[in-house]
PDB file of C-alpha atoms in Angstrom:
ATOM      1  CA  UNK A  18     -10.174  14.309  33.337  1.00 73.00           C
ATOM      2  CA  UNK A  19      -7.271  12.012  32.283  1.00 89.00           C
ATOM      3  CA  UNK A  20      -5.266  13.319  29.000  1.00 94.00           C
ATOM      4  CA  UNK A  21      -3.245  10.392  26.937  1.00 94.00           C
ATOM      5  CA  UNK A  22      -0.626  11.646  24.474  1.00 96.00           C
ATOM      6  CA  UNK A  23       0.796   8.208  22.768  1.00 95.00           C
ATOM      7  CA  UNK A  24       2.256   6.887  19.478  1.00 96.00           C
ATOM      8  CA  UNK A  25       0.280   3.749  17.853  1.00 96.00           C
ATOM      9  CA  UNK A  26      -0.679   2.288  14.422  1.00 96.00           C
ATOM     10  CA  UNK A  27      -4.276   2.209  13.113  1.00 96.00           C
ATOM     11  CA  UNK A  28      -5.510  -1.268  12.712  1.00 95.00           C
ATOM     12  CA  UNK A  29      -7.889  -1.125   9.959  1.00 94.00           C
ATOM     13  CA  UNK A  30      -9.393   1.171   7.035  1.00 92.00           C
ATOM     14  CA  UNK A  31     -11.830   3.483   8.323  1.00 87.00           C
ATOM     15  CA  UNK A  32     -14.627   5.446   6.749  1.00 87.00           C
ATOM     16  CA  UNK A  33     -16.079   8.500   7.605  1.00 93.00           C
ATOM     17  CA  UNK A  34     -19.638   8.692   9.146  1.00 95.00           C
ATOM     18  CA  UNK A  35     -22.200  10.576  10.389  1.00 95.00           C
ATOM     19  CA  UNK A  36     -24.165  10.654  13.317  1.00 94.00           C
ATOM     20  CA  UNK A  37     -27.616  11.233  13.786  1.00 94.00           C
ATOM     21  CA  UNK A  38     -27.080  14.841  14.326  1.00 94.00           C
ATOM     22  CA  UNK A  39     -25.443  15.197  11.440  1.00 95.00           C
ATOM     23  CA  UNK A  40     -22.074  15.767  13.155  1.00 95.00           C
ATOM     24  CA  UNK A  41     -18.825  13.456  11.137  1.00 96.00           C
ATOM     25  CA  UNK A  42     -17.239  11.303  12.801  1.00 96.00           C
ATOM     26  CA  UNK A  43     -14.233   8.377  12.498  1.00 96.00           C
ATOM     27  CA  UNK A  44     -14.052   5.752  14.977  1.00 94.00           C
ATOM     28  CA  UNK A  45     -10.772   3.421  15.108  1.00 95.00           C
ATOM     29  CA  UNK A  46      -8.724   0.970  16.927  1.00 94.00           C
ATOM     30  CA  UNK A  47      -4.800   2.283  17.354  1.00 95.00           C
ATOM     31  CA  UNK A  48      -2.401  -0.661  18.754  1.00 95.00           C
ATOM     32  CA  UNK A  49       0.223   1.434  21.180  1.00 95.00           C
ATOM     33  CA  UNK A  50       3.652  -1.315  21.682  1.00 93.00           C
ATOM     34  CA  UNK A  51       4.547  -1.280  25.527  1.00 92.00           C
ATOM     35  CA  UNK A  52       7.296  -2.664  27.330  1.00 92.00           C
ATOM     36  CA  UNK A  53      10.903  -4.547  25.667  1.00 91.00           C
ATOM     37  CA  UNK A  54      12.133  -7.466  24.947  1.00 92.00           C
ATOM     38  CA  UNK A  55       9.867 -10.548  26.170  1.00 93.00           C
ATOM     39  CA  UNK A  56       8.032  -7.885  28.128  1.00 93.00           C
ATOM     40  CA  UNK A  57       6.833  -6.356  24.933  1.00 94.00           C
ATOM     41  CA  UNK A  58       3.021  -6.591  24.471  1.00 95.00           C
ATOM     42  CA  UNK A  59       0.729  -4.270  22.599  1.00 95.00           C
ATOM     43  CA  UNK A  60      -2.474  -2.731  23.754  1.00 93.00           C
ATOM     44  CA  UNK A  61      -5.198  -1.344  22.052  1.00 93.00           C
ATOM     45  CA  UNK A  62      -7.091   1.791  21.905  1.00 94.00           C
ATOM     46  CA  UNK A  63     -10.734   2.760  20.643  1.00 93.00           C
ATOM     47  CA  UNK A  64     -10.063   6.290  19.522  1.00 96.00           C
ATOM     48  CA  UNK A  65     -12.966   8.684  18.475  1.00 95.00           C
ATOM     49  CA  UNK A  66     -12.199  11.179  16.252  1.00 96.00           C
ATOM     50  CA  UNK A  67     -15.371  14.323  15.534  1.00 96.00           C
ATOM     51  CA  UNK A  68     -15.800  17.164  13.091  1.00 95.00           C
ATOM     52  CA  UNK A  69     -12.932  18.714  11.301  1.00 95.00           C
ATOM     53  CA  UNK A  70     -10.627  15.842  13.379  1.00 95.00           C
ATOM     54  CA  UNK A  71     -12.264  13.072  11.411  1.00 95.00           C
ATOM     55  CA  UNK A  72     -12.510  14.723   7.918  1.00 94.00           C
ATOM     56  CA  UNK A  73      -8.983  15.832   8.425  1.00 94.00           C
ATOM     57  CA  UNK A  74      -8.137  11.936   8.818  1.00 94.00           C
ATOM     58  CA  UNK A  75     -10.076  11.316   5.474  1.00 94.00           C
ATOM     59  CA  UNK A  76      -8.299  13.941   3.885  1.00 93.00           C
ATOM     60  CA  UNK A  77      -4.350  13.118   4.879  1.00 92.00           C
ATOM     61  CA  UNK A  78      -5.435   9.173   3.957  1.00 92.00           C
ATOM     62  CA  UNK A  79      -4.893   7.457   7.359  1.00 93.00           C
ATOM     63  CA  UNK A  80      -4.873   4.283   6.533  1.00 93.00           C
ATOM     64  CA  UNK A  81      -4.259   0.730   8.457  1.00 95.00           C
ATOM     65  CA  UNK A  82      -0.505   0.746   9.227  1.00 94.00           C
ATOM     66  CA  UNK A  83       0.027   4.780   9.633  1.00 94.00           C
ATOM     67  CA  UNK A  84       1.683   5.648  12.263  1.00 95.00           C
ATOM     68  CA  UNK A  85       0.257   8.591  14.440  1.00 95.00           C
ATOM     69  CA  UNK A  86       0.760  10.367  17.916  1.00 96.00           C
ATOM     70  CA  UNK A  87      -2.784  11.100  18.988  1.00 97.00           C
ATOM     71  CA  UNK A  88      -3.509  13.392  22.502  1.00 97.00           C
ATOM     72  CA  UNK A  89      -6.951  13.628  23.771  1.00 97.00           C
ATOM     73  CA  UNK A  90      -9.338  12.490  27.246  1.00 96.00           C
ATOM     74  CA  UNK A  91      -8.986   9.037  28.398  1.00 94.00           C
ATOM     75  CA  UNK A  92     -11.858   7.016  29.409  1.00 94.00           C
ATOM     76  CA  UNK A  93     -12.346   3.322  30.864  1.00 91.00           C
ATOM     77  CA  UNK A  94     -15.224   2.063  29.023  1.00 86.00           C
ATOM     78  CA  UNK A  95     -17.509  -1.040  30.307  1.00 87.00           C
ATOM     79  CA  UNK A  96     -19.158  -2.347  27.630  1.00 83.00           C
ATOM     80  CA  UNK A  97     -21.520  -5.311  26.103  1.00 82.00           C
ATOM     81  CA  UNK A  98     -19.754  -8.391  24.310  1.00 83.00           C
ATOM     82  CA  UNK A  99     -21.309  -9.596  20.743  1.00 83.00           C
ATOM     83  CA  UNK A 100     -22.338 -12.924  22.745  1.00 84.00           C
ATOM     84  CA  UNK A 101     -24.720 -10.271  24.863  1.00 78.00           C
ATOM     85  CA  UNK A 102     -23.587 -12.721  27.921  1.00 83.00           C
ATOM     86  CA  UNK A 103     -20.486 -10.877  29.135  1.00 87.00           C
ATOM     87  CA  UNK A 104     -19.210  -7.565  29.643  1.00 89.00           C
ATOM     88  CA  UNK A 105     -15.515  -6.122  29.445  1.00 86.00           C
ATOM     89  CA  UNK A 106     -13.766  -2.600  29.386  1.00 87.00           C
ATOM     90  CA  UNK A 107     -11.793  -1.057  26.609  1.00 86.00           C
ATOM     91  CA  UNK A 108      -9.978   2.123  26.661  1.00 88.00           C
ATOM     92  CA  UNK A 109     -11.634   4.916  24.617  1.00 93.00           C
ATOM     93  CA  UNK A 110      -9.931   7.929  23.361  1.00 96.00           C
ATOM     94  CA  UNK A 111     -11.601  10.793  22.469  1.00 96.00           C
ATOM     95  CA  UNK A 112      -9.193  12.980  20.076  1.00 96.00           C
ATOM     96  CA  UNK A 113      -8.319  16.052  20.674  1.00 96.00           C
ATOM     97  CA  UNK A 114      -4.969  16.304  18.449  1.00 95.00           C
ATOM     98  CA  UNK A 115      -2.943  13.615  16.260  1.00 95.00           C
ATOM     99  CA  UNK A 116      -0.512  13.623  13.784  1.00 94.00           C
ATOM    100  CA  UNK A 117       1.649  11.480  11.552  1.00 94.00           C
ATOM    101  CA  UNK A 118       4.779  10.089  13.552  1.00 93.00           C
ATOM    102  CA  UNK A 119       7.877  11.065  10.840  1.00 88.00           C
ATOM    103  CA  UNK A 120       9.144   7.553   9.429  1.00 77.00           C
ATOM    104  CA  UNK A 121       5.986   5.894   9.534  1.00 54.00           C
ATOM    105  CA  UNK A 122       4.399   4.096   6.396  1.00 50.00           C
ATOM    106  CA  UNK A 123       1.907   6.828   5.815  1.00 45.00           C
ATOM    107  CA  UNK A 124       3.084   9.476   3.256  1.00 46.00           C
ATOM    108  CA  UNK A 125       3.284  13.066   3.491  1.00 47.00           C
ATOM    109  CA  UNK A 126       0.256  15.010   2.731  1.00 48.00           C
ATOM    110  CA  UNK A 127      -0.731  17.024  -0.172  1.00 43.00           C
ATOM    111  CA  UNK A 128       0.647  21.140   0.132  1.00 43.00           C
ATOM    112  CA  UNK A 129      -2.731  21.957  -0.455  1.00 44.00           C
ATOM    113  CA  UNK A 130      -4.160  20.297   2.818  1.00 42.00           C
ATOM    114  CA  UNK A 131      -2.794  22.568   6.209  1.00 47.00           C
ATOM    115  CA  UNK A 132      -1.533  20.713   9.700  1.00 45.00           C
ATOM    116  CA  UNK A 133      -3.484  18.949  11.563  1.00 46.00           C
ATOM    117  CA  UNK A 134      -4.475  21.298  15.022  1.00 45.00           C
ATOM    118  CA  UNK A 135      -5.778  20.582  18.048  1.00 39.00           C
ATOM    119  CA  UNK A 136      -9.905  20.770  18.143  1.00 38.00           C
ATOM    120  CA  UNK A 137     -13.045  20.877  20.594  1.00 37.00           C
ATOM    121  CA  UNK A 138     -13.966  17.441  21.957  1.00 38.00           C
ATOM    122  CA  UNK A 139     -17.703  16.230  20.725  1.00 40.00           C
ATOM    123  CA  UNK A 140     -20.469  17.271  23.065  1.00 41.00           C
ATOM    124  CA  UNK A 141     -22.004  14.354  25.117  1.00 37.00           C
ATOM    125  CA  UNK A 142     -25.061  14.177  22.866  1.00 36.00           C
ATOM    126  CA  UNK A 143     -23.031  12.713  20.761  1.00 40.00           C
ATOM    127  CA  UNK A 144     -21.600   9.152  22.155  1.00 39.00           C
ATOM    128  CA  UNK A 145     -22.264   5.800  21.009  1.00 37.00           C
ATOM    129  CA  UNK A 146     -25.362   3.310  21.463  1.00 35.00           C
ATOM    130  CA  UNK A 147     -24.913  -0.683  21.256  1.00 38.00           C
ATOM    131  CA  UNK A 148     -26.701  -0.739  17.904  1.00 41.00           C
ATOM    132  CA  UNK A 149     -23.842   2.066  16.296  1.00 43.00           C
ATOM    133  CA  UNK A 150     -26.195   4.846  16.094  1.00 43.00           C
ATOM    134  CA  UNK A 151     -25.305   8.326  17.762  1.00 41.00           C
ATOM    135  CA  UNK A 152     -28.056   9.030  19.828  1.00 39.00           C
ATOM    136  CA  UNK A 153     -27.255  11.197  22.337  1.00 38.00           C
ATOM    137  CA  UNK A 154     -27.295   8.834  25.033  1.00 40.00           C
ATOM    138  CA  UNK A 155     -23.752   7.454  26.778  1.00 43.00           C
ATOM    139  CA  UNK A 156     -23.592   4.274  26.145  1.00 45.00           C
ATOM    140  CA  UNK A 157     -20.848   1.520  25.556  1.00 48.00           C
ATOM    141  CA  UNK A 158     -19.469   1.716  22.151  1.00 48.00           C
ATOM    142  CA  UNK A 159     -20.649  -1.290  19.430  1.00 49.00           C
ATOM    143  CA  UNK A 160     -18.371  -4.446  20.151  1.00 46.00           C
TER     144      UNK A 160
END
């Protein structure tokens, strides 16, 4: 199984939802810089965040612009494009462990709220159909 550990910022607002088995969940895009100079380029990541993982998230605020460290399993995804004509690959992330990167726009959280700390990853009945329901099948995540 490959394991990322990597430092991005979160791309968008994200909500919490919940799958069809009643397990929460947080899905996001993190953009990781690579390279210097005129090499620079960034890269994105589709990271999946489950149970206490994603509520933490909702609870700290993570917001578009934080800046984290996430660690988790690394997967090459094929999927569908919206035009239903082509297909292409995206790198999914399934967190195990994040945190906020000191410096970062996010602000500290509350004293009431403990650490984030490293959790289970979410058991293969619970992956992503086309459609954005959590089925139990493993499909390619919505485009």
């Amino acid at each position: 199984m490959s394991q990322i550990h990597t430092i991005g910022r979160v791309t968008a607002d994200f909500e919490l939802q919940t799958s069809t088995n009643g397990v929460p969940y947080v899905r996001f895009s993190l953009a990781e810089r690579l390279g210097y100079g005129e090499r620079a380029r960034t890269q994105y990541l589709q990271v999946w965040a489950w149970r206490e993982d994603a509520e933490r998230l909702m609870k700290y605020k993570v917001k578009k612009g934080s800046l984290l460290w996430v660690s988790g399993s690394l997967e090459l995804e094929t999927y569908q494009k919206r035009d239903a004509k082509t297909k292409d690959r995206r790198l999914k992330v399934t967190l195990d462990n994040w945190g906020f990167v000191p410096g970062g726009k996010a602000s500290a959280p509350p004293p009431d709220i403990e650490s984030p700390h490293v959790s289970t990853s979410p058991d293969d009945a619970e992956q992503a159909t086309p459609d954005g329901e959590i089925d139990g099948d493993r499909e390619p995540l919505p485009g």
